[in-house]
Amino acid sequence: MIEFDTISVRFQHKKSAVDAVKNVSFRIEKGEIFGIVGTSGAGKSTLLRTINLLQRPTSGRVLIDGHDVTHLQGDALRTLRISIGMIFQQFNLIHTKTVFENVAFAMKVAGKSSAEISTRVYEALELVGLTDKASVYPSTLSGGQKQRVGIARGIVNNPQILLCDEATSALDLETTDSILALLQEINRRLGITIVLITHEMEVVKKIANRVAVMSGGELLELGDVFSVFASPLHPFTQSLVNRTLNLDLPTRIVENCKNPLVKIVYNGDHAEHAIISETVQKFNIDLNILHGKIEYIGGKPFGVLVVQIVGEHAEAEQVLNYLKEKTYKVEVLHG
Amino acid sequence: MANTNYTELIDNLIVAFNETFLMCGISLALAIVIGIPLGTLLFITGRGLFWQNRLLNLLGGFLVNIIRSTPFVILLVLLLPFTRLVVGTSIGPVAASVPLGIVAVAFYARLVESALHEVDKGVIEAATAMGATHFQIIKDVLFPEALGGLLRGLTITAISLVGYSAMAGIVGGGGVGDLAIRYGYYRYQTDVMIITVVLLIILVQILQSLGDFSAKKAEKK
């Protein structure tokens, strides 16, 4: 369990100071996959680095399993770092060492014997599916393979925690999916707590259990991924979610629309009901679907439809009320 | 033009090359033994690195700059008392190796520093995050990652030393450059001059190729 207790990080420059993280407090539970999202400069990367003290907080405490680690130094700090794996956006492999040597280095640092290293490194490489690449140099690997080496290196010492710093941001979509699947498998099989930071809501949506949204160094909101997606509270989160749902209609359609235009948000149970056809039958109107998407977050459906209600004005009012009753949220976009 | 006795010339060349090799060898060895630690110190005491120490960094940098900004001929003369103190004489290739070595150390230290600067900061961060000690980071990350640059720097240093060693002839250091000046210039034996220059060009070419080859091999890209 990781706990941030009123963490602030201030970068002091010659004349000005930047508050990268402002008074952030929250907990990450053991065994969960926790996402921290935000745009660049939101302070998420700085916050992540306070966990293994690559960045010392200016004020506040970081607690891991109840122990205050904020002021660890020397060997105690190194022992802490050995128990926390970390992977990076740019993979950060040692170019002049083979895949095997890269992973082995993490164990050497942990003071493991060479006998132990030679067996355990192969186990880690097997987990990430790279045993056949053990003796090649990183430059011959693809981005996805490099990140797999990074993951093998990150977990080889059986850490409690794996920190992922934009681990998929340098990868294409397909590779991103396979890396995320691997992280999920590692979380399930080994019970490692995963903390990942990303600017992509997609990543969080795919694997995280809970998510914290940061902007300008502040924690805006925090909750399980489904509820943050289904009902984002903060305008910033709303815009993030909207961007991933990508429900922008061409302005031509919105402007020329004579009938009421509504956005219907379903979640959970609603999404599996035939609400649209029920409404059409009940009120004898037409619902013209202009845009829509149904996503499954953590196995729970979450859908958004933009429909045009074609009918009399009084009817439209009733339809709206009916929809409001039957779905999670209805938002009138126009008319 | 005076007549050239070629058997004598060959003998002279062999002696001269031996002296050049001795001077360059000693100073290059000093460059490796002292220049690498000094360059590493300059790097790790720099901004944002794990031994950040402004005073040490400025002091080291200043020392290196003094040596590097003093013209070699002047340094050669300035260091005469020191050379006499260390070697017991100020004449001969071993004596010439003292100022040459000092220049080589300062020169190579800067090249070491810049080679280390080329190492991906992310890789250093990754090693820090793993819990590596500073010594492990230097030994297992910085040096292997910078090896190509270190070897290229060493090549540049070696080639510069060949050039500087010619000047060392002024204080009686001997060597190929000295031979070229004495016979080729003072005695107007242009053929001797040309032969030694060609041999020096070949020597430099060999050093460069050797350096490029080993650097490429070290980079593993």
Coordinates of C-alpha atoms in Angstrom, one line a residue:
Chain A
M1 CA 0.0 0.0 0.0
I2 CA 1.3 3.4 -1.0
E3 CA 0.2 6.5 0.7
F4 CA 0.8 10.1 -0.4
D5 CA 0.4 12.4 2.6
T6 CA 0.1 16.0 1.6
I7 CA 2.9 15.8 -1.0
S8 CA 4.2 19.0 -2.5
V9 CA 7.1 19.3 -4.9
R10 CA 8.6 22.6 -5.7
F11 CA 11.3 23.2 -8.3
Q12 CA 13.3 26.2 -7.4
H13 CA 15.0 27.9 -10.3
K14 CA 17.1 31.0 -10.1
K15 CA 14.3 33.5 -9.8
S16 CA 11.1 31.6 -10.2
A17 CA 9.7 28.5 -8.6
V18 CA 7.4 25.9 -10.1
D19 CA 5.0 23.9 -8.0
A20 CA 5.0 20.6 -9.8
V21 CA 2.9 18.8 -7.2
K22 CA 0.6 20.7 -4.8
N23 CA -0.6 19.2 -1.6
V24 CA -1.6 15.8 -3.0
S25 CA -2.9 13.1 -0.7
F26 CA -4.3 9.7 -1.6
R27 CA -3.7 6.0 -1.2
I28 CA -3.0 3.2 -3.6
E29 CA -4.1 -0.2 -2.4
K30 CA -2.0 -3.3 -2.5
G31 CA -2.4 -5.4 -5.6
E32 CA -4.4 -2.8 -7.6
I33 CA -3.5 -1.3 -11.0
F34 CA -3.7 2.4 -10.3
G35 CA -3.6 5.0 -13.1
I36 CA -2.6 8.6 -12.8
V37 CA -3.7 10.6 -15.8
G38 CA -3.1 14.2 -16.8
T39 CA -1.7 16.3 -19.6
S40 CA 2.1 16.9 -19.7
G41 CA 3.1 19.2 -16.9
A42 CA 0.4 18.0 -14.7
G43 CA 2.9 16.7 -12.1
K44 CA 2.0 13.1 -12.5
S45 CA 5.5 12.0 -13.4
T46 CA 7.0 14.0 -10.5
L47 CA 4.5 12.4 -8.1
L48 CA 5.3 8.9 -9.4
R49 CA 9.0 9.6 -8.8
T50 CA 8.4 10.4 -5.2
I51 CA 7.4 6.8 -4.6
N52 CA 11.0 5.6 -5.2
L53 CA 12.4 8.9 -4.2
L54 CA 13.9 9.7 -7.6
Q55 CA 12.3 12.9 -6.6
R56 CA 12.2 13.9 -3.0
P57 CA 9.0 15.8 -2.0
T58 CA 9.5 19.3 -0.8
S59 CA 7.0 18.7 1.9
G60 CA 4.7 15.8 2.9
R61 CA 5.4 12.1 3.4
V62 CA 5.3 9.0 1.3
L63 CA 4.4 5.9 3.2
I64 CA 4.9 2.4 1.8
D65 CA 3.1 -0.4 3.8
G66 CA 2.8 2.1 6.6
H67 CA 6.5 3.0 6.7
D68 CA 7.5 6.6 6.1
V69 CA 10.2 6.3 3.4
T70 CA 10.5 10.0 2.6
H71 CA 13.8 10.5 4.3
L72 CA 15.5 7.2 3.5
Q73 CA 19.2 7.5 2.6
G74 CA 22.1 5.3 1.5
D75 CA 21.6 1.6 1.8
A76 CA 18.0 1.9 3.2
L77 CA 17.1 3.9 0.1
R78 CA 18.7 1.4 -2.2
T79 CA 16.9 -1.5 -0.5
L80 CA 13.6 0.4 -1.0
R81 CA 14.4 1.0 -4.7
I82 CA 15.3 -2.7 -5.2
S83 CA 11.8 -3.6 -4.0
I84 CA 10.2 -1.2 -6.5
G85 CA 10.5 -1.9 -10.2
M86 CA 10.2 0.9 -12.7
I87 CA 9.7 1.0 -16.5
F88 CA 10.0 4.0 -18.7
Q89 CA 8.6 5.6 -21.8
Q90 CA 12.0 5.4 -23.6
F91 CA 12.7 2.0 -22.1
N92 CA 16.1 3.2 -20.8
L93 CA 17.9 -0.1 -21.5
I94 CA 21.7 -0.2 -21.3
H95 CA 22.6 -0.2 -25.0
T96 CA 26.0 -1.9 -24.6
K97 CA 24.6 -4.8 -22.6
T98 CA 22.7 -7.7 -24.0
V99 CA 19.1 -8.4 -23.0
F100 CA 20.3 -10.9 -20.5
E101 CA 22.9 -8.6 -19.1
N102 CA 20.3 -5.8 -18.8
V103 CA 18.0 -7.9 -16.7
A104 CA 20.9 -9.4 -14.8
F105 CA 22.2 -6.0 -13.9
A106 CA 19.1 -5.3 -11.8
M107 CA 19.8 -8.5 -9.9
K108 CA 23.4 -7.8 -9.5
V109 CA 22.4 -4.4 -8.0
A110 CA 20.2 -6.4 -5.6
G111 CA 23.3 -8.4 -4.6
K112 CA 22.1 -11.7 -6.0
S113 CA 24.5 -14.6 -6.7
S114 CA 25.4 -15.3 -10.3
A115 CA 23.8 -18.8 -10.0
E116 CA 20.6 -17.2 -8.9
I117 CA 20.9 -14.6 -11.6
S118 CA 21.3 -17.1 -14.4
T119 CA 18.1 -19.0 -13.6
R120 CA 15.9 -16.1 -12.5
V121 CA 16.8 -13.9 -15.5
Y122 CA 15.5 -16.6 -17.8
E123 CA 12.3 -16.9 -15.8
A124 CA 11.7 -13.2 -16.1
L125 CA 12.5 -13.3 -19.8
E126 CA 10.1 -16.2 -20.3
L127 CA 7.3 -14.3 -18.6
V128 CA 7.7 -11.5 -21.1
G129 CA 8.2 -13.9 -24.0
L130 CA 11.8 -13.0 -24.9
T131 CA 13.9 -16.0 -24.0
D132 CA 15.1 -16.3 -27.6
K133 CA 16.4 -12.7 -27.5
A134 CA 18.6 -13.2 -24.3
S135 CA 21.9 -12.7 -26.1
V136 CA 21.1 -9.8 -28.5
Y137 CA 21.7 -6.1 -28.0
P138 CA 18.7 -3.8 -27.5
S139 CA 19.3 -1.9 -30.7
T140 CA 18.1 -4.9 -32.7
L141 CA 14.8 -5.1 -30.8
S142 CA 11.5 -3.4 -31.7
G143 CA 9.9 -0.9 -29.3
G144 CA 7.5 -3.4 -27.9
Q145 CA 10.4 -5.9 -27.3
K146 CA 12.5 -3.2 -25.6
Q147 CA 9.6 -2.5 -23.2
R148 CA 9.3 -6.2 -22.5
V149 CA 13.0 -6.2 -21.5
G150 CA 12.2 -3.2 -19.4
I151 CA 9.4 -5.1 -17.7
A152 CA 11.5 -8.2 -17.2
R153 CA 14.1 -5.9 -15.6
G154 CA 11.5 -4.3 -13.5
I155 CA 10.1 -7.5 -12.0
V156 CA 13.2 -9.7 -11.9
N157 CA 13.8 -8.9 -8.2
N158 CA 10.2 -9.8 -7.3
P159 CA 9.2 -6.3 -6.4
Q160 CA 6.0 -5.3 -4.5
I161 CA 5.4 -2.4 -6.7
L162 CA 5.9 -1.7 -10.4
L163 CA 6.0 2.0 -11.5
C164 CA 5.2 2.7 -15.1
D165 CA 6.2 6.1 -16.5
E166 CA 4.3 6.5 -19.7
A167 CA 5.3 3.0 -20.5
T168 CA 3.3 2.8 -23.7
S169 CA 3.5 6.3 -25.0
A170 CA 6.3 5.6 -27.4
L171 CA 4.5 2.5 -28.8
D172 CA 2.0 2.0 -31.6
L173 CA -1.6 1.0 -30.7
E174 CA -1.2 -2.7 -31.2
T175 CA 2.0 -2.9 -29.3
T176 CA 0.5 -0.8 -26.6
D177 CA -2.3 -3.4 -26.2
S178 CA 0.1 -6.2 -25.9
I179 CA 2.2 -4.4 -23.3
L180 CA -0.9 -3.5 -21.3
A181 CA -2.1 -7.1 -21.5
L182 CA 1.3 -8.2 -20.2
L183 CA 1.2 -5.7 -17.3
Q184 CA -2.3 -6.9 -16.4
E185 CA -1.1 -10.5 -16.4
I186 CA 1.8 -9.6 -14.2
N187 CA -0.6 -7.9 -11.8
R188 CA -2.9 -10.9 -11.7
R189 CA -0.2 -13.6 -11.5
L190 CA 2.3 -12.0 -9.3
G191 CA 0.0 -9.6 -7.3
I192 CA 2.4 -6.7 -8.0
T193 CA 0.8 -3.3 -7.3
I194 CA 1.1 -1.3 -10.6
V195 CA 1.1 2.4 -10.6
L196 CA 1.0 3.8 -14.1
I197 CA 1.0 7.4 -15.3
T198 CA -0.2 8.3 -18.7
H199 CA -1.7 11.1 -20.7
E200 CA -4.0 8.6 -22.5
M201 CA -7.3 7.9 -20.9
E202 CA -7.4 4.8 -23.2
V203 CA -4.6 3.2 -21.2
V204 CA -6.3 3.7 -17.9
K205 CA -9.6 2.5 -19.3
K206 CA -8.0 -0.7 -20.5
I207 CA -6.2 -1.9 -17.4
A208 CA -6.6 0.3 -14.3
N209 CA -8.9 -0.4 -11.4
R210 CA -8.8 3.1 -10.1
V211 CA -7.6 6.4 -11.5
A212 CA -6.5 9.7 -10.2
V213 CA -6.8 12.7 -12.5
M214 CA -4.2 15.5 -12.1
S215 CA -3.8 18.9 -13.6
G216 CA -1.5 21.7 -12.8
G217 CA 0.0 19.7 -9.9
E218 CA -3.3 19.2 -8.2
L219 CA -5.4 16.1 -7.7
L220 CA -8.7 16.8 -9.4
E221 CA -10.5 13.6 -8.8
L222 CA -10.1 10.0 -7.9
G223 CA -12.2 7.0 -8.1
D224 CA -12.7 3.6 -9.8
V225 CA -12.2 3.9 -13.5
F226 CA -15.8 3.1 -14.4
S227 CA -17.3 5.9 -12.3
V228 CA -14.7 8.4 -13.4
F229 CA -15.5 7.6 -17.0
A230 CA -19.3 7.4 -16.5
S231 CA -19.6 10.5 -14.4
P232 CA -16.6 12.7 -14.4
L233 CA -17.0 15.5 -11.9
H234 CA -14.3 17.9 -12.8
P235 CA -14.5 19.8 -16.2
F236 CA -11.0 18.8 -16.9
T237 CA -11.9 15.1 -16.5
Q238 CA -15.0 15.6 -18.5
S239 CA -12.9 17.0 -21.4
L240 CA -10.5 14.1 -21.1
V241 CA -13.3 11.5 -21.2
N242 CA -15.1 13.3 -24.0
R243 CA -11.9 13.2 -26.0
T244 CA -11.6 9.5 -25.7
L245 CA -15.3 9.0 -26.5
N246 CA -14.7 11.3 -29.4
L247 CA -18.3 12.3 -29.8
D248 CA -17.8 15.5 -31.7
L249 CA -20.5 16.1 -34.3
P250 CA -19.8 18.2 -37.3
T251 CA -21.0 21.8 -36.5
R252 CA -23.0 21.7 -39.7
I253 CA -25.3 19.0 -38.2
V254 CA -25.6 20.7 -34.8
E255 CA -26.4 24.1 -36.4
N256 CA -28.9 22.8 -38.9
C257 CA -30.7 20.5 -36.5
K258 CA -34.3 21.6 -36.1
N259 CA -35.2 18.9 -33.6
P260 CA -33.9 18.4 -30.1
L261 CA -30.5 16.8 -30.0
V262 CA -29.7 14.8 -26.9
K263 CA -26.8 12.9 -25.5
I264 CA -27.8 9.7 -23.7
V265 CA -25.3 8.1 -21.3
Y266 CA -25.9 4.5 -20.3
N267 CA -23.9 2.6 -17.8
G268 CA -24.1 -0.8 -16.2
D269 CA -27.4 -2.5 -16.5
H270 CA -29.0 0.1 -18.7
A271 CA -26.7 -0.5 -21.6
E272 CA -27.9 -4.0 -22.1
H273 CA -31.6 -3.0 -22.5
A274 CA -33.3 -2.1 -25.7
I275 CA -34.1 1.4 -24.5
I276 CA -34.0 3.1 -27.9
S277 CA -36.5 0.7 -29.5
E278 CA -38.7 0.8 -26.4
T279 CA -38.9 4.6 -26.6
V280 CA -39.7 4.6 -30.3
Q281 CA -42.5 2.2 -29.8
K282 CA -43.9 3.8 -26.7
F283 CA -44.1 7.4 -28.0
N284 CA -44.5 6.7 -31.7
I285 CA -41.7 9.0 -32.7
D286 CA -38.4 8.7 -34.5
L287 CA -35.0 8.6 -32.9
N288 CA -32.3 9.4 -35.3
I289 CA -28.9 8.1 -34.1
L290 CA -26.2 10.5 -35.1
H291 CA -23.3 9.3 -33.1
G292 CA -22.6 6.6 -30.5
K293 CA -20.2 4.3 -28.8
I294 CA -20.4 1.6 -26.2
E295 CA -17.3 0.8 -24.3
Y296 CA -16.6 -1.9 -21.8
I297 CA -14.7 -0.8 -18.8
G298 CA -13.7 -3.5 -16.4
G299 CA -16.3 -5.7 -18.0
K300 CA -19.1 -3.1 -17.4
P301 CA -20.7 -1.5 -20.4
F302 CA -20.6 2.2 -20.7
G303 CA -22.3 3.8 -23.7
V304 CA -23.0 7.2 -25.2
L305 CA -25.5 7.9 -27.9
V306 CA -26.3 11.2 -29.6
V307 CA -29.8 11.1 -30.9
Q308 CA -32.2 13.5 -32.6
I309 CA -35.8 13.3 -31.4
V310 CA -38.0 13.7 -34.4
G311 CA -41.6 14.4 -33.3
E312 CA -43.9 17.0 -31.8
H313 CA -42.4 19.4 -29.2
A314 CA -44.7 18.2 -26.4
E315 CA -43.8 14.6 -27.2
A316 CA -40.1 15.4 -27.2
E317 CA -40.5 16.6 -23.6
Q318 CA -42.0 13.4 -22.6
V319 CA -39.5 11.3 -24.4
L320 CA -36.7 13.2 -22.6
N321 CA -38.2 12.5 -19.3
Y322 CA -38.7 8.9 -20.1
L323 CA -35.1 8.6 -21.2
K324 CA -33.9 10.4 -18.1
E325 CA -35.7 7.8 -16.1
K326 CA -34.4 4.8 -18.0
T327 CA -30.8 5.8 -18.5
Y328 CA -27.9 7.0 -16.5
K329 CA -27.8 10.6 -17.8
V330 CA -29.4 12.6 -20.5
E331 CA -27.9 15.8 -21.7
V332 CA -29.7 18.2 -24.2
L333 CA -27.1 19.4 -26.7
H334 CA -29.4 21.4 -28.8
G335 CA -33.1 22.5 -29.0
Chain B
M1 CA 70.6 20.1 -50.8
A2 CA 72.9 17.9 -48.8
N3 CA 73.3 14.3 -49.6
T4 CA 71.3 12.0 -47.6
N5 CA 72.8 8.8 -46.2
Y6 CA 69.8 6.5 -46.2
T7 CA 71.1 3.8 -43.9
E8 CA 71.8 6.5 -41.4
L9 CA 68.4 7.9 -41.9
I10 CA 66.8 4.6 -41.3
D11 CA 68.7 4.2 -38.1
N12 CA 67.7 7.8 -37.1
L13 CA 64.1 7.1 -37.9
I14 CA 64.0 4.0 -35.8
V15 CA 65.4 5.9 -32.9
A16 CA 63.1 8.8 -33.5
F17 CA 60.0 6.6 -33.7
N18 CA 61.0 4.8 -30.6
E19 CA 61.2 8.1 -28.8
T20 CA 57.9 9.3 -30.2
F21 CA 56.2 6.0 -29.1
L22 CA 57.8 6.3 -25.7
M23 CA 56.6 10.0 -25.2
C24 CA 53.2 9.3 -26.6
G25 CA 52.9 6.0 -24.7
I26 CA 53.7 7.5 -21.3
S27 CA 51.5 10.5 -21.7
L28 CA 48.6 8.5 -23.1
A29 CA 48.9 6.1 -20.2
L30 CA 48.8 9.1 -17.9
A31 CA 45.7 10.4 -19.8
I32 CA 44.0 7.1 -19.2
V33 CA 45.0 6.7 -15.6
I34 CA 44.4 10.3 -14.5
G35 CA 42.3 11.8 -17.3
I36 CA 39.4 9.3 -17.0
P37 CA 38.9 9.7 -13.2
L38 CA 39.3 13.5 -13.6
G39 CA 36.8 13.6 -16.5
T40 CA 34.4 11.4 -14.6
L41 CA 34.7 13.7 -11.6
L42 CA 34.0 16.7 -13.7
F43 CA 30.9 14.9 -15.1
I44 CA 29.4 13.6 -11.9
T45 CA 30.0 16.8 -9.9
G46 CA 28.1 18.7 -12.7
R47 CA 24.5 20.0 -12.5
G48 CA 21.8 17.5 -11.7
L49 CA 24.1 14.6 -11.3
F50 CA 24.6 12.4 -8.3
W51 CA 27.7 13.9 -6.9
Q52 CA 26.6 17.5 -7.7
N53 CA 29.3 19.7 -6.2
R54 CA 29.7 23.2 -7.6
L55 CA 33.0 23.9 -5.9
L56 CA 34.7 20.7 -7.0
N57 CA 33.3 21.1 -10.5
L58 CA 34.5 24.7 -10.9
L59 CA 37.9 23.9 -9.4
G60 CA 38.5 20.9 -11.6
G61 CA 37.2 22.7 -14.7
F62 CA 39.4 25.7 -14.0
L63 CA 42.5 23.6 -13.6
V64 CA 41.8 21.8 -16.8
N65 CA 41.2 25.1 -18.6
I66 CA 44.4 26.6 -17.4
I67 CA 46.4 23.8 -18.9
R68 CA 44.4 23.7 -22.1
S69 CA 44.5 27.4 -22.7
T70 CA 48.3 27.8 -22.2
P71 CA 50.2 27.3 -25.5
F72 CA 52.1 24.0 -25.3
V73 CA 55.5 25.6 -26.1
I74 CA 55.1 27.9 -23.1
L75 CA 53.8 25.1 -20.9
L76 CA 56.9 23.1 -21.9
V77 CA 59.2 25.8 -20.7
L78 CA 57.1 26.7 -17.6
L79 CA 57.2 23.1 -16.5
L80 CA 60.9 22.7 -16.8
P81 CA 61.6 22.9 -13.1
F82 CA 58.8 20.5 -12.3
T83 CA 60.1 18.1 -14.9
R84 CA 63.6 18.2 -13.4
L85 CA 62.0 17.6 -10.0
V86 CA 60.1 14.5 -11.2
V87 CA 62.5 12.9 -13.7
G88 CA 65.8 14.4 -12.6
T89 CA 66.5 15.8 -16.0
S90 CA 64.8 18.0 -18.5
I91 CA 66.2 16.3 -21.5
G92 CA 65.1 13.2 -23.4
P93 CA 61.8 11.6 -24.2
V94 CA 61.0 10.6 -20.6
A95 CA 61.4 14.2 -19.5
A96 CA 59.3 15.4 -22.4
S97 CA 56.6 13.0 -21.3
V98 CA 56.0 15.1 -18.2
P99 CA 54.5 18.2 -19.9
L100 CA 53.1 16.0 -22.6
G101 CA 51.4 13.9 -20.0
I102 CA 49.9 16.9 -18.2
V103 CA 48.5 18.3 -21.4
A104 CA 47.2 14.8 -22.4
V105 CA 45.4 14.5 -19.0
A106 CA 43.7 17.9 -19.3
F107 CA 42.8 17.3 -22.9
Y108 CA 41.4 13.8 -22.4
A109 CA 39.6 14.7 -19.2
R110 CA 37.4 17.2 -21.1
L111 CA 36.8 14.6 -23.8
V112 CA 35.9 12.0 -21.2
E113 CA 33.5 14.5 -19.6
S114 CA 31.8 15.2 -22.9
A115 CA 31.6 11.5 -23.8
L116 CA 29.9 10.8 -20.5
H117 CA 27.5 13.7 -21.2
E118 CA 26.4 11.7 -24.3
V119 CA 25.1 8.9 -22.1
D120 CA 21.4 8.8 -22.1
K121 CA 20.2 10.4 -18.8
G122 CA 17.3 8.0 -18.8
V123 CA 19.6 5.0 -18.5
I124 CA 21.3 6.6 -15.5
E125 CA 17.9 7.3 -14.0
A126 CA 16.8 3.7 -14.6
A127 CA 19.9 2.4 -12.8
T128 CA 19.3 4.8 -9.9
A129 CA 15.7 3.5 -9.7
M130 CA 17.0 0.0 -9.6
G131 CA 18.9 0.9 -6.4
A132 CA 22.4 0.8 -8.0
T133 CA 25.3 2.4 -6.1
H134 CA 27.2 5.3 -7.6
F135 CA 30.1 3.0 -8.2
Q136 CA 27.9 0.5 -10.0
I137 CA 26.4 3.3 -12.1
I138 CA 29.8 4.5 -13.1
K139 CA 31.2 1.0 -13.7
D140 CA 28.2 -0.7 -15.3
V141 CA 26.3 2.1 -17.0
L142 CA 28.4 5.2 -17.6
F143 CA 31.6 3.6 -18.8
P144 CA 30.2 0.8 -21.0
E145 CA 27.7 3.3 -22.5
A146 CA 30.3 5.9 -23.1
L147 CA 33.1 3.5 -24.2
G148 CA 32.7 4.3 -27.9
G149 CA 33.1 8.0 -27.1
L150 CA 35.9 7.3 -24.7
L151 CA 37.8 5.5 -27.4
R152 CA 37.2 8.2 -30.0
G153 CA 38.5 10.7 -27.5
L154 CA 41.5 8.6 -26.8
T155 CA 42.2 8.5 -30.6
I156 CA 42.0 12.3 -30.8
T157 CA 44.3 12.6 -27.8
A158 CA 46.8 10.2 -29.2
I159 CA 46.9 11.9 -32.6
S160 CA 47.3 15.3 -30.9
L161 CA 50.1 13.9 -28.8
V162 CA 52.0 12.9 -31.9
G163 CA 51.8 16.5 -33.0
Y164 CA 52.7 17.9 -29.6
S165 CA 55.6 15.5 -29.3
A166 CA 57.2 17.2 -32.3
M167 CA 57.3 20.4 -30.2
A168 CA 58.8 18.5 -27.3
G169 CA 61.9 18.2 -29.5
I170 CA 62.6 21.8 -28.5
V171 CA 63.5 20.7 -25.0
G172 CA 65.5 17.8 -26.4
G173 CA 62.8 15.3 -26.3
G174 CA 63.7 13.8 -29.6
G175 CA 61.1 11.9 -31.7
V176 CA 60.0 11.9 -35.3
G177 CA 59.0 15.6 -35.3
D178 CA 62.3 16.6 -33.9
L179 CA 64.0 14.6 -36.6
A180 CA 62.0 16.3 -39.3
I181 CA 62.9 19.7 -38.0
R182 CA 66.6 19.0 -37.5
Y183 CA 67.3 17.3 -40.8
G184 CA 64.5 18.6 -43.0
Y185 CA 64.4 22.2 -41.8
Y186 CA 67.8 23.1 -40.3
R187 CA 69.8 21.0 -42.8
Y188 CA 67.7 21.6 -45.8
Q189 CA 67.2 17.9 -46.4
T190 CA 63.8 18.1 -47.9
D191 CA 63.7 14.4 -48.7
V192 CA 64.1 13.6 -45.0
M193 CA 61.3 16.1 -44.2
I194 CA 59.0 14.5 -46.7
I195 CA 59.8 10.9 -45.6
T196 CA 59.1 11.7 -42.0
V197 CA 56.0 13.6 -42.8
V198 CA 54.7 10.7 -44.9
L199 CA 55.5 8.3 -42.1
L200 CA 53.7 10.6 -39.6
I201 CA 50.7 10.7 -41.9
I202 CA 50.7 6.9 -42.0
L203 CA 51.0 6.7 -38.2
V204 CA 48.1 9.1 -37.7
Q205 CA 46.0 7.2 -40.2
I206 CA 46.7 3.9 -38.4
L207 CA 45.8 5.5 -35.1
Q208 CA 42.6 6.9 -36.5
S209 CA 41.5 3.6 -38.1
L210 CA 42.3 1.7 -35.0
G211 CA 40.3 4.2 -32.9
D212 CA 37.3 4.2 -35.3
F213 CA 37.3 0.4 -35.4
S214 CA 37.4 -0.1 -31.7
A215 CA 34.9 2.6 -31.0
K216 CA 32.5 1.1 -33.5
K217 CA 32.9 -2.3 -31.9
A218 CA 32.3 -0.8 -28.5
E219 CA 29.1 0.9 -29.4
K220 CA 27.2 -2.3 -30.4
K221 CA 24.6 -0.5 -32.5

